[in-house]
Coordinates of C-alpha atoms and ligand atoms in Angstrom, one line a residue:
M18 CA 163.5 94.5 -23.6
C19 CA 161.3 97.9 -23.2
G20 CA 157.5 96.8 -22.8
I21 CA 154.8 99.8 -24.0
V22 CA 151.0 99.3 -23.3
G23 CA 148.4 102.0 -24.0
Y24 CA 145.1 102.2 -23.7
I25 CA 141.9 104.9 -24.2
G26 CA 138.4 104.0 -24.2
N27 CA 135.6 103.7 -21.6
S28 CA 137.1 102.0 -19.3
Q29 CA 139.6 102.7 -15.9
A30 CA 143.1 102.8 -18.4
A31 CA 145.7 101.8 -15.7
P32 CA 144.5 98.3 -14.2
I33 CA 144.1 97.7 -18.1
I34 CA 147.7 99.2 -18.6
L35 CA 149.3 97.3 -15.2
D36 CA 147.7 93.8 -16.7
G37 CA 149.1 94.4 -20.2
L38 CA 152.3 95.1 -18.4
S39 CA 152.7 92.1 -16.6
K40 CA 151.9 90.1 -19.9
L41 CA 155.4 91.8 -21.2
E42 CA 157.2 91.2 -18.3
Y43 CA 159.0 88.1 -20.2
R44 CA 160.4 91.0 -22.0
G45 CA 162.7 91.7 -19.5
Y46 CA 163.0 95.4 -17.5
D47 CA 164.1 97.0 -14.6
S48 CA 161.9 99.8 -13.9
A49 CA 157.9 100.8 -14.8
G50 CA 155.7 103.1 -15.0
M51 CA 152.5 104.8 -16.4
A52 CA 150.8 107.9 -17.0
V53 CA 147.4 108.7 -17.0
F54 CA 145.3 111.8 -17.9
D55 CA 142.8 112.3 -15.0
G56 CA 140.5 114.6 -16.5
E57 CA 142.6 117.8 -16.0
K58 CA 146.1 117.0 -15.8
I59 CA 148.4 114.0 -16.4
N60 CA 149.8 111.9 -13.5
I61 CA 153.2 109.7 -13.4
R62 CA 153.8 107.0 -11.4
K63 CA 156.9 105.1 -12.4
S64 CA 159.3 103.0 -10.0
V65 CA 162.7 101.0 -10.0
G66 CA 162.1 97.5 -9.4
R67 CA 159.3 94.9 -10.3
L68 CA 155.8 95.7 -11.8
K69 CA 154.7 94.5 -8.3
V70 CA 156.7 98.0 -6.7
L71 CA 154.3 100.2 -9.6
E72 CA 151.0 97.7 -8.5
N73 CA 151.2 98.6 -5.0
L74 CA 152.3 102.5 -5.9
T75 CA 149.1 102.9 -7.6
H76 CA 147.2 100.1 -5.5
G77 CA 146.3 98.3 -8.6
G78 CA 145.9 101.4 -10.2
E79 CA 142.8 102.4 -8.5
N80 CA 144.7 105.8 -7.4
M81 CA 145.6 107.0 -10.6
P82 CA 141.8 107.3 -12.2
G83 CA 141.4 108.0 -16.2
L84 CA 140.2 106.7 -19.3
C85 CA 143.6 107.4 -21.5
G86 CA 147.1 106.2 -20.6
I87 CA 150.1 105.1 -21.4
G88 CA 152.8 102.4 -19.5
H89 CA 156.0 101.0 -19.9
T90 CA 159.1 98.5 -18.7
R91 CA 162.3 100.0 -19.4
W92 CA 165.4 97.6 -20.0
A93 CA 168.0 100.2 -19.0
T94 CA 170.5 101.5 -22.2
H95 CA 171.2 105.3 -21.6
G96 CA 171.3 105.8 -17.5
A97 CA 171.0 103.2 -14.6
P98 CA 168.0 101.6 -13.7
S99 CA 166.2 104.1 -11.5
D100 CA 163.1 106.1 -10.5
T101 CA 164.2 108.9 -12.4
N102 CA 165.3 107.1 -15.7
A103 CA 162.0 105.0 -15.8
H104 CA 159.3 106.0 -18.6
P105 CA 157.3 107.8 -19.1
H106 CA 159.1 111.4 -19.3
F107 CA 157.4 114.8 -19.8
N108 CA 158.4 118.3 -21.1
A109 CA 158.8 120.3 -18.2
E110 CA 155.2 121.9 -18.4
E111 CA 154.1 118.3 -17.4
T112 CA 151.6 118.3 -20.6
I113 CA 153.8 115.8 -22.9
V114 CA 154.4 112.6 -21.7
V115 CA 156.1 109.5 -24.0
V116 CA 157.4 106.3 -23.3
H117 CA 160.0 104.8 -25.7
N118 CA 161.1 101.4 -26.9
G119 CA 164.2 101.5 -28.5
I120 CA 167.3 103.9 -29.3
I121 CA 167.6 107.6 -30.2
E122 CA 171.4 107.5 -31.9
N123 CA 171.0 111.1 -32.4
Y124 CA 169.7 112.0 -29.1
I125 CA 173.0 113.9 -27.7
Q126 CA 173.1 115.8 -30.9
L127 CA 169.2 116.9 -30.2
R128 CA 169.4 117.5 -26.5
D129 CA 172.4 119.6 -27.0
K130 CA 170.4 121.8 -29.4
L131 CA 167.6 121.9 -27.3
I132 CA 169.6 122.7 -23.9
S133 CA 170.8 125.8 -26.0
R134 CA 167.2 126.7 -26.4
G135 CA 166.6 126.2 -23.0
Y136 CA 165.5 123.1 -22.5
K137 CA 166.5 121.4 -18.6
F138 CA 166.8 117.5 -18.5
V139 CA 166.1 115.9 -15.7
S140 CA 167.2 112.1 -16.7
E141 CA 169.7 110.6 -18.2
T142 CA 167.8 108.6 -20.7
D143 CA 167.8 109.2 -24.8
T144 CA 164.1 109.2 -24.6
E145 CA 163.3 112.5 -22.7
V146 CA 164.8 114.2 -25.7
L147 CA 161.5 112.7 -27.3
A148 CA 159.4 114.9 -24.8
H149 CA 161.2 118.1 -25.2
L150 CA 161.1 118.1 -28.7
L151 CA 157.6 117.5 -29.0
D152 CA 157.1 120.3 -26.7
Y153 CA 159.5 122.2 -29.3
Y154 CA 157.3 121.5 -32.4
Y155 CA 153.8 121.4 -30.9
K156 CA 151.8 124.3 -32.2
G157 CA 148.3 123.1 -31.4
N158 CA 148.5 120.2 -33.8
P159 CA 149.8 117.3 -32.0
L160 CA 149.9 115.0 -35.4
E161 CA 152.6 117.8 -37.2
A162 CA 154.4 117.9 -33.7
V163 CA 154.7 113.9 -33.8
T164 CA 156.0 113.6 -37.5
K165 CA 157.9 116.6 -37.3
V166 CA 159.8 114.8 -34.5
L167 CA 160.5 111.4 -36.3
H168 CA 161.7 113.3 -39.3
R169 CA 164.7 114.6 -36.7
V170 CA 165.3 111.6 -34.8
E171 CA 167.6 108.8 -36.3
G172 CA 167.8 105.3 -34.5
S173 CA 164.9 102.8 -33.6
Y174 CA 161.6 103.7 -31.4
A175 CA 158.2 102.8 -31.0
L176 CA 156.2 105.3 -28.9
G177 CA 153.1 106.0 -27.1
I178 CA 152.9 109.6 -26.4
V179 CA 149.5 111.5 -24.8
F180 CA 149.1 115.4 -24.7
A181 CA 147.0 117.3 -22.1
D182 CA 145.9 119.2 -24.5
C183 CA 144.0 116.1 -26.5
P184 CA 143.2 113.4 -23.8
D185 CA 141.2 112.0 -25.9
Q186 CA 144.0 110.6 -28.6
I187 CA 146.9 108.8 -27.9
F188 CA 149.8 108.7 -30.4
A189 CA 151.8 105.9 -31.2
A190 CA 155.0 105.5 -33.7
R191 CA 157.2 102.9 -35.1
K192 CA 160.4 102.5 -36.2
D193 CA 162.6 99.0 -35.7
S194 CA 161.1 98.3 -32.5
P195 CA 158.1 96.1 -32.4
L196 CA 154.4 97.8 -32.0
I197 CA 150.9 96.9 -32.1
V198 CA 147.5 98.1 -32.2
G199 CA 144.4 97.3 -31.4
Q200 CA 140.8 97.8 -31.0
N201 CA 137.3 96.5 -28.9
E202 CA 133.7 97.9 -28.6
D203 CA 135.2 99.6 -25.4
G204 CA 138.3 101.3 -26.5
C205 CA 142.1 101.1 -28.4
F206 CA 145.3 99.8 -27.6
I207 CA 148.9 100.1 -27.9
A208 CA 151.4 97.4 -27.6
S209 CA 154.8 95.9 -27.4
D210 CA 153.5 92.7 -28.0
V211 CA 150.2 90.5 -28.5
P212 CA 149.9 88.8 -25.1
A213 CA 149.6 92.3 -23.6
I214 CA 146.0 93.1 -24.9
L215 CA 145.1 89.6 -26.2
K216 CA 142.8 89.4 -23.4
Y217 CA 140.9 92.1 -25.0
T218 CA 141.0 92.0 -28.4
R219 CA 142.1 89.6 -31.2
K220 CA 141.8 91.9 -33.9
V221 CA 145.3 93.8 -34.2
Y222 CA 147.1 95.8 -36.4
Y223 CA 150.9 96.0 -37.0
V224 CA 152.7 99.4 -36.9
D225 CA 155.1 99.5 -39.9
N226 CA 158.0 101.2 -40.1
Y227 CA 157.8 105.0 -40.4
E228 CA 153.8 105.3 -39.4
V229 CA 151.9 106.9 -36.9
V230 CA 148.4 106.2 -35.3
R231 CA 146.4 108.3 -34.0
L232 CA 143.7 106.1 -31.3
R233 CA 140.4 107.6 -30.0
A234 CA 138.0 105.4 -27.9
D235 CA 136.1 104.4 -30.9
H236 CA 138.5 104.3 -33.9
M237 CA 142.2 104.6 -35.4
H238 CA 143.8 106.2 -37.8
F239 CA 146.8 105.7 -39.6
Y240 CA 149.5 107.9 -41.2
T241 CA 152.8 108.1 -43.1
V242 CA 155.5 110.6 -41.4
D243 CA 154.0 113.0 -43.7
E244 CA 150.4 113.0 -42.3
E245 CA 149.2 111.0 -45.2
E246 CA 146.4 108.8 -44.0
I247 CA 147.1 105.5 -44.9
K248 CA 144.3 102.5 -44.9
K249 CA 145.4 99.3 -42.9
E250 CA 144.3 95.5 -42.6
P251 CA 143.6 94.2 -39.2
V252 CA 145.2 90.6 -38.5
T253 CA 143.0 88.2 -36.5
I254 CA 145.1 86.4 -33.7
E255 CA 144.4 83.0 -34.1
W256 CA 146.4 81.6 -31.1
D257 CA 144.8 81.2 -27.6
A258 CA 145.5 83.5 -24.7
N259 CA 146.0 80.5 -22.2
A260 CA 149.4 79.7 -24.8
A261 CA 150.4 82.8 -22.4
E262 CA 150.1 81.5 -19.0
K263 CA 151.4 79.8 -17.0
A264 CA 148.8 76.8 -17.0
G265 CA 149.6 75.3 -13.4
Y266 CA 154.0 74.6 -13.9
E267 CA 155.7 76.3 -11.6
H268 CA 157.5 78.6 -14.7
F269 CA 156.7 79.2 -18.0
M270 CA 160.2 77.5 -18.3
L271 CA 159.2 74.4 -17.7
K272 CA 155.4 74.8 -19.0
E273 CA 157.7 75.3 -22.2
M274 CA 160.0 72.7 -22.0
Y275 CA 157.1 70.2 -21.5
E276 CA 155.3 71.8 -24.8
Q277 CA 158.2 70.7 -26.5
P278 CA 156.9 67.1 -28.3
K279 CA 154.0 69.5 -30.0
T280 CA 155.8 72.3 -31.0
V281 CA 158.3 70.0 -32.9
S282 CA 155.1 68.1 -34.4
D283 CA 153.6 71.5 -35.1
T284 CA 157.0 72.3 -37.2
L285 CA 157.4 68.8 -38.3
T286 CA 154.2 67.9 -39.6
P287 CA 152.4 70.3 -41.9
R288 CA 155.9 70.0 -44.0
V289 CA 155.8 66.1 -44.4
K290 CA 153.4 65.5 -47.2
G291 CA 153.3 62.0 -47.6
N292 CA 157.1 60.1 -48.1
D293 CA 157.9 63.7 -48.6
I294 CA 158.8 66.9 -47.4
V295 CA 157.3 70.4 -49.1
I296 CA 158.1 73.7 -48.2
E297 CA 155.7 75.6 -49.5
E298 CA 157.1 78.3 -48.3
L299 CA 160.6 78.7 -49.5
N300 CA 159.0 79.7 -53.0
M301 CA 161.2 77.8 -54.7
T302 CA 161.4 75.5 -57.7
D303 CA 163.9 72.4 -57.4
E304 CA 165.7 73.7 -60.0
E305 CA 166.7 77.0 -58.0
L306 CA 167.1 75.2 -54.9
K307 CA 169.9 72.7 -56.9
S308 CA 171.6 76.1 -57.9
I309 CA 172.1 77.4 -54.6
S310 CA 176.0 77.3 -54.1
K311 CA 176.2 78.5 -50.3
I312 CA 174.2 78.8 -47.4
H313 CA 175.0 81.5 -44.7
I314 CA 172.9 81.0 -41.2
V315 CA 172.7 84.5 -39.7
A316 CA 171.1 84.7 -35.9
C317 CA 171.8 85.6 -32.4
G318 CA 171.8 83.5 -29.0
S319 CA 170.2 80.4 -29.3
A320 CA 168.7 80.9 -32.5
Y321 CA 172.4 80.9 -33.5
H322 CA 173.1 77.8 -31.9
A323 CA 170.2 76.2 -33.8
G324 CA 172.5 77.6 -37.1
M325 CA 175.4 75.9 -35.8
T326 CA 173.6 72.2 -35.9
G327 CA 172.2 73.5 -39.2
K328 CA 175.7 73.8 -40.3
Y329 CA 176.6 70.3 -39.3
V330 CA 173.0 68.6 -40.5
M331 CA 173.0 70.8 -44.0
E332 CA 176.9 70.1 -45.1
G333 CA 176.6 66.6 -43.7
L334 CA 173.0 66.0 -45.8
A335 CA 172.9 67.8 -48.8
R336 CA 176.8 68.6 -49.0
I337 CA 176.6 72.1 -49.3
P338 CA 178.8 74.9 -48.1
V339 CA 177.4 76.7 -45.2
E340 CA 179.1 80.0 -42.9
V341 CA 177.3 80.2 -39.8
D342 CA 177.7 84.5 -38.4
L343 CA 176.3 85.8 -35.2
A344 CA 174.0 88.4 -36.5
S345 CA 176.0 91.3 -34.8
E346 CA 179.0 90.6 -36.6
F347 CA 177.6 89.8 -39.7
R348 CA 176.8 93.2 -40.2
Y349 CA 179.5 94.9 -39.5
R350 CA 182.3 92.3 -41.1
D351 CA 181.1 93.3 -45.3
P352 CA 180.5 89.8 -46.1
I353 CA 181.0 87.9 -49.3
L354 CA 178.0 87.6 -51.0
E355 CA 178.3 85.4 -54.2
K356 CA 175.8 84.6 -56.4
G357 CA 173.8 81.6 -55.5
S358 CA 174.2 82.2 -51.9
M359 CA 171.2 82.2 -50.0
V360 CA 170.8 83.6 -46.3
V361 CA 168.4 82.0 -43.7
V362 CA 168.1 84.5 -40.7
I363 CA 167.0 82.7 -37.6
S364 CA 165.4 84.2 -35.1
Q365 CA 162.4 83.4 -32.4
S366 CA 160.9 86.9 -32.3
G367 CA 161.9 88.2 -35.2
E368 CA 162.8 91.4 -33.8
T369 CA 166.3 91.3 -32.8
A370 CA 167.8 94.6 -33.7
D371 CA 171.3 92.6 -35.4
T372 CA 169.3 89.8 -37.1
L373 CA 166.9 92.1 -38.4
A374 CA 170.0 94.5 -39.4
A375 CA 171.8 91.2 -41.1
L376 CA 168.9 90.5 -42.7
R377 CA 168.7 94.2 -44.7
E378 CA 172.3 94.0 -45.5
A379 CA 172.3 90.7 -47.2
K380 CA 169.1 91.8 -49.1
A381 CA 171.6 94.9 -50.4
G382 CA 173.7 92.6 -51.2
G383 CA 171.7 91.1 -53.7
C384 CA 171.0 87.5 -51.6
K385 CA 167.6 86.2 -51.1
V386 CA 166.7 85.5 -47.2
L387 CA 165.0 83.3 -46.2
G388 CA 163.4 83.7 -42.5
I389 CA 163.2 81.1 -39.9
V390 CA 160.7 83.0 -37.4
N391 CA 158.5 82.2 -34.4
V392 CA 156.7 85.4 -34.0
V393 CA 154.3 85.8 -36.5
G394 CA 153.6 89.3 -38.4
S395 CA 156.8 90.1 -36.9
S396 CA 159.6 92.8 -38.4
I397 CA 162.0 90.0 -39.6
A398 CA 158.8 88.2 -41.0
R399 CA 157.6 90.8 -42.9
E400 CA 161.2 92.0 -44.0
A401 CA 162.3 88.3 -45.1
D402 CA 161.9 87.4 -48.8
N403 CA 160.4 84.0 -47.8
V404 CA 159.5 83.4 -44.4
M405 CA 159.3 79.6 -42.6
Y406 CA 157.3 79.6 -39.3
T407 CA 158.2 77.8 -36.5
W408 CA 155.0 76.9 -34.5
A409 CA 156.2 77.0 -31.6
G410 CA 153.3 79.4 -30.6
P411 CA 154.3 82.3 -27.7
E412 CA 157.5 81.8 -25.6
I413 CA 157.5 83.4 -22.5
A414 CA 160.0 82.7 -20.8
V415 CA 163.5 84.7 -21.3
A416 CA 165.6 81.4 -21.8
T417 CA 164.3 79.6 -25.1
T418 CA 163.6 76.0 -25.6
K419 CA 160.5 75.3 -27.4
A420 CA 161.5 77.9 -30.0
Y421 CA 165.4 76.7 -30.1
S422 CA 163.6 73.1 -30.3
A423 CA 161.2 74.3 -33.7
Q424 CA 164.6 75.9 -34.8
L425 CA 166.5 73.0 -35.1
I426 CA 163.0 70.9 -37.0
A427 CA 163.7 73.9 -39.4
M428 CA 167.1 73.2 -39.8
Y429 CA 166.6 69.3 -40.7
L430 CA 163.6 70.1 -42.9
L431 CA 165.9 72.3 -44.9
A432 CA 168.6 69.8 -44.8
M433 CA 166.5 67.1 -45.9
K434 CA 164.7 68.9 -48.7
L435 CA 168.2 70.4 -49.7
G436 CA 169.9 66.7 -50.0
K437 CA 167.1 65.3 -51.7
V438 CA 166.8 67.8 -54.4
R439 CA 170.4 67.6 -55.2
G440 CA 170.5 63.9 -55.1
V441 CA 172.8 63.9 -52.2
I442 CA 170.3 61.7 -50.0
S443 CA 169.0 58.5 -51.4
D444 CA 165.5 57.1 -51.4
E445 CA 166.3 54.7 -49.0
T446 CA 168.1 57.2 -46.6
F447 CA 165.4 59.7 -46.9
A448 CA 162.5 57.3 -46.1
E449 CA 164.8 56.2 -42.8
L450 CA 165.5 59.8 -41.6
L451 CA 161.6 60.8 -42.2
G452 CA 161.0 57.9 -39.9
D453 CA 163.7 59.1 -37.4
L454 CA 162.0 63.0 -37.5
K455 CA 158.4 61.6 -37.2
R456 CA 159.9 59.9 -33.5
L457 CA 161.0 62.6 -31.9
P458 CA 158.2 64.1 -30.4
D459 CA 157.4 60.7 -28.7
Q460 CA 161.2 60.5 -27.9
I461 CA 161.5 63.8 -26.3
E462 CA 158.6 63.3 -24.4
L463 CA 160.1 60.3 -22.9
L464 CA 163.3 62.6 -21.6
L465 CA 160.8 65.2 -20.2
N466 CA 159.3 62.3 -18.3
N467 CA 162.4 61.1 -16.9
K468 CA 163.1 64.4 -15.8
L469 CA 163.5 63.1 -12.0
K470 CA 166.9 61.6 -12.6
I471 CA 168.3 65.2 -13.3
Q472 CA 166.6 67.0 -11.0
K473 CA 168.4 64.7 -8.2
F474 CA 171.6 65.1 -10.5
A475 CA 171.4 69.3 -10.2
N476 CA 170.6 69.6 -6.7
R477 CA 174.4 68.5 -5.9
Y478 CA 175.5 71.2 -8.3
I479 CA 173.2 74.2 -6.9
G480 CA 176.7 75.8 -5.1
A481 CA 179.1 74.8 -8.4
K482 CA 181.4 77.7 -9.2
D483 CA 182.2 76.5 -12.8
V484 CA 180.8 74.3 -15.2
F485 CA 182.3 73.3 -18.8
F486 CA 180.4 71.6 -21.5
I487 CA 182.6 69.7 -24.1
G488 CA 181.6 68.3 -27.7
R489 CA 182.7 67.4 -31.0
G490 CA 180.8 68.4 -34.6
I491 CA 177.1 68.8 -33.6
D492 CA 177.8 67.5 -29.6
Y493 CA 179.4 71.1 -29.7
A494 CA 176.8 72.7 -30.7
I495 CA 174.6 71.2 -28.3
S496 CA 177.2 72.1 -25.5
L497 CA 176.9 75.9 -26.6
E498 CA 173.3 75.7 -25.9
G499 CA 173.7 73.4 -22.4
S500 CA 176.2 75.8 -21.1
L501 CA 174.2 79.0 -22.2
K502 CA 170.9 77.6 -20.7
L503 CA 172.7 76.8 -17.6
K504 CA 174.3 80.2 -16.8
E505 CA 171.8 82.8 -18.6
I506 CA 169.2 81.4 -16.0
S507 CA 171.2 80.0 -12.6
Y508 CA 174.3 82.8 -13.0
I509 CA 177.0 80.2 -12.8
H510 CA 179.7 80.5 -15.0
S511 CA 179.4 77.8 -17.5
E512 CA 182.0 77.6 -21.0
A513 CA 181.5 75.3 -24.0
Y514 CA 184.2 74.0 -25.4
A515 CA 185.0 71.8 -28.7
A516 CA 186.0 68.5 -26.7
G517 CA 189.6 68.8 -28.9
E518 CA 190.3 72.3 -27.9
L519 CA 190.0 72.1 -24.0
K520 CA 193.2 71.4 -23.7
H521 CA 194.6 74.4 -25.4
G522 CA 194.4 76.5 -22.4
T523 CA 191.2 75.5 -20.3
I524 CA 192.2 72.6 -19.7
S525 CA 193.9 74.8 -16.8
L526 CA 190.6 76.0 -15.0
I527 CA 189.5 72.3 -14.1
E528 CA 190.4 71.2 -10.2
D529 CA 189.1 68.6 -7.9
G530 CA 185.3 68.3 -8.2
T531 CA 184.6 70.6 -11.9
L532 CA 181.9 69.4 -13.2
V533 CA 182.4 69.2 -17.1
A534 CA 179.4 67.9 -18.9
A535 CA 180.1 65.9 -22.3
V536 CA 178.0 65.4 -25.0
S537 CA 178.4 62.7 -27.0
T538 CA 175.9 61.7 -29.1
Q539 CA 178.0 61.0 -32.4
P540 CA 178.9 57.4 -32.9
A541 CA 182.0 58.3 -35.1
L542 CA 183.2 60.6 -32.6
Y543 CA 182.9 58.5 -29.5
A544 CA 186.3 57.2 -29.0
K545 CA 187.9 60.7 -29.5
T546 CA 185.4 62.2 -26.9
I547 CA 186.1 59.5 -24.3
S548 CA 189.6 60.5 -25.0
N549 CA 188.9 64.0 -23.7
M550 CA 186.6 63.0 -20.8
V551 CA 189.5 60.8 -19.6
E552 CA 192.2 64.1 -19.4
V553 CA 189.5 66.1 -17.6
K554 CA 189.0 63.2 -15.4
A555 CA 192.7 62.9 -14.6
R556 CA 192.4 66.3 -13.2
G557 CA 189.5 66.0 -10.8
A558 CA 186.8 67.0 -12.9
F559 CA 183.4 64.6 -12.4
V560 CA 181.9 64.1 -15.8
L561 CA 178.4 63.8 -16.4
A562 CA 177.8 62.4 -20.0
V563 CA 174.9 62.8 -22.4
T564 CA 175.1 59.8 -24.7
C565 CA 173.3 57.7 -27.2
E566 CA 171.3 54.2 -25.4
G567 CA 174.0 51.5 -26.3
N568 CA 177.0 53.8 -26.0
T569 CA 177.9 51.4 -22.8
E570 CA 181.9 51.6 -23.3
I571 CA 181.3 55.8 -22.1
E572 CA 180.7 54.8 -18.6
K573 CA 184.2 54.0 -18.0
A574 CA 185.3 57.5 -18.5
A575 CA 182.0 59.0 -17.2
D576 CA 180.9 59.6 -13.4
Y577 CA 177.2 59.7 -14.3
V578 CA 175.3 59.1 -17.7
I579 CA 171.9 60.4 -19.2
Y580 CA 171.2 58.0 -22.2
I581 CA 169.3 59.3 -24.9
P582 CA 166.7 57.3 -27.3
E583 CA 168.1 56.4 -30.6
T584 CA 167.8 58.6 -33.9
N585 CA 169.5 59.7 -36.4
P586 CA 172.9 61.4 -35.6
Y587 CA 172.3 64.3 -37.8
F588 CA 169.1 64.3 -35.0
A589 CA 170.1 63.9 -31.5
N590 CA 170.5 67.6 -30.6
S591 CA 166.7 67.8 -30.3
L592 CA 166.8 64.2 -27.5
A593 CA 170.5 65.8 -26.0
I594 CA 169.5 69.4 -25.3
I595 CA 166.3 68.2 -23.0
P596 CA 168.5 66.7 -20.2
L597 CA 170.8 69.9 -20.5
Q598 CA 167.6 72.4 -20.3
L599 CA 166.1 70.5 -17.3
F600 CA 169.6 70.7 -15.5
G601 CA 170.0 74.2 -16.0
Y602 CA 166.7 75.0 -15.4
Y603 CA 166.8 72.7 -11.7
V604 CA 170.0 74.2 -10.9
A605 CA 168.2 77.7 -11.2
V606 CA 165.4 76.5 -9.2
G607 CA 167.6 75.1 -6.5
K608 CA 169.4 78.3 -5.9
G609 CA 166.3 80.4 -6.0
C610 CA 166.7 81.8 -9.2
D611 CA 164.2 84.2 -10.5
V612 CA 164.1 81.4 -13.7
D613 CA 161.6 82.6 -16.0
K614 CA 163.1 86.4 -15.9
P615 CA 166.9 86.2 -15.2
R616 CA 168.6 89.4 -14.2
N617 CA 170.2 91.9 -17.0
L618 CA 168.1 89.5 -19.6
A619 CA 165.5 90.3 -22.4
K620 CA 163.7 88.6 -24.3
S621 CA 163.3 90.0 -27.2
V622 CA 166.3 92.2 -28.2
T623 CA 165.6 95.1 -29.9
V624 CA 168.7 97.4 -29.6
E625 CA 172.2 96.7 -30.9
Ligands
G6P5 C1 167.8 87.1 -26.3 C2 166.8 85.7 -25.8 C3 167.6 84.3 -26.5 C4 167.4 84.3 -27.6 C5 168.3 86.0 -28.7 C6 168.0 85.9 -30.0 O1 169.2 87.5 -25.7 O2 167.5 85.7 -24.7 O3 167.0 83.5 -25.5 O4 168.3 83.4 -27.8 O5 168.1 86.8 -27.9 O6 166.5 86.3 -29.8 P1 165.8 85.5 -31.5 O7 164.4 86.2 -31.0 O8 166.2 86.1 -32.3 O9 165.7 84.4 -31.7

């Protein structure tokens, strides 16, 4: 979703802004723009399309001289992607310029009021009201104008603002959209996410809701919306800038798939102490864990799919009822949150607007919320009562792979911990499960190293029209994620079905040669899934099966079989998803798609 970068200091701003925006491309965008103060006035260049277009337009920033500027990559919400709707946006005199990430919910009322006072709008965006409203309130004190505007707007925002009258300052503000600021000896920075400025500084400040920052070349001041100055502590970013680079891989997605053994191990290892699992971040005694009567898992996208697997594993290993909700549904369905319920929200970015709103809904309902989050210091991490981090490192490709794998591990750890304290799993079973968990990184590596088989198979399906994924139980959850991977990056229509459900309508879509990927990793359900495979094969489908070593029986019903190594059935998702990720990836590469930045998608969805 939209990305913001700003710089003020002793160097040329434009090249720094372009470089920073390139590190935010993963968030998804459809246009880009930049505003730089040249010593006399503010100049804007913006264009629909990739950042490359803006780079060419500005000769890499060379023809936009100046030491203070703000830039933006826009993911259209209000108004189509166009040069005019691209940010930054000016007031009429071109003396105030704004970039914005988020949605101003009351923009229509504000726009109408401004129009009635003579303001003219040139774009269809909600953001433009901010430029005119700032103009309306600006009487020589920029901080006052910014805070007055913040009192008037409803919705979400991360903002970068420059006033031509005060070109030695940039203003930044935030509510519900991510924003950080940072400083080095050369200048100060604003950005939507750490990778944008990591090359320049590791010392960053997370801007909180309703905070305003005034950045100058050599210092920053933080204020409340009531203009009271506040003190904030910087956070030192520990991870390496290289972690956000491609390191020789053709795509971030491929690199991130290959990082999965490490990610799984990094998420697992710190929580395995001898023969036990210790999740200190839960901050709950065994007694408290025992008293949990129900778990609600809430998430979006792939994180929701990880949550679905979590349901099967937690119900199976800990015998606790688990409900899984899409965050966008949970937040408006007035969920029944009983005493003794625990709410677990899962989010890679920690910024997904619906998941954040669901978290707040749960807290307001009196529940303790555990956040399973990848991005340290993100909004969900800060607002959850307790946070269990997935140590996947920065994930850049829009289609998640390694963060999803890490989320699965978090689900297994929680399920085993709960199963043990509640006396559902014996010590012997626990030890076996732990052994299986520890083997996962090597087994994932093995599957990744067999990528050639999938790659060849994928090449045959570059022209596919529809692909179906089927499975039962955990295999259904795996199918959902496998199907999402394929469709989001290859643009091939794909659906996942609970294998037994296909015949209630969808089977009518099966034609001669339609690919059906059948996931069958649960021995207790092998026979049932084979029956469903036979049903689609009889109607002309080509059946790809993903199953466990030893289940050779499946070859009678499948046309092509991928075997995964033996593990406990509860952990099979971690292995079965690997060939499905590779399949989606190679189909998309074969079709020449922009794998890391699929059309219309955003990595971090900070609007509803
Ligand atoms: C977007 C991403 C998905 C992700 C979902 C939830 O749609 O493209 O890959 O699963 O958001 O994101 P979160 O950051 O909350 O896990």
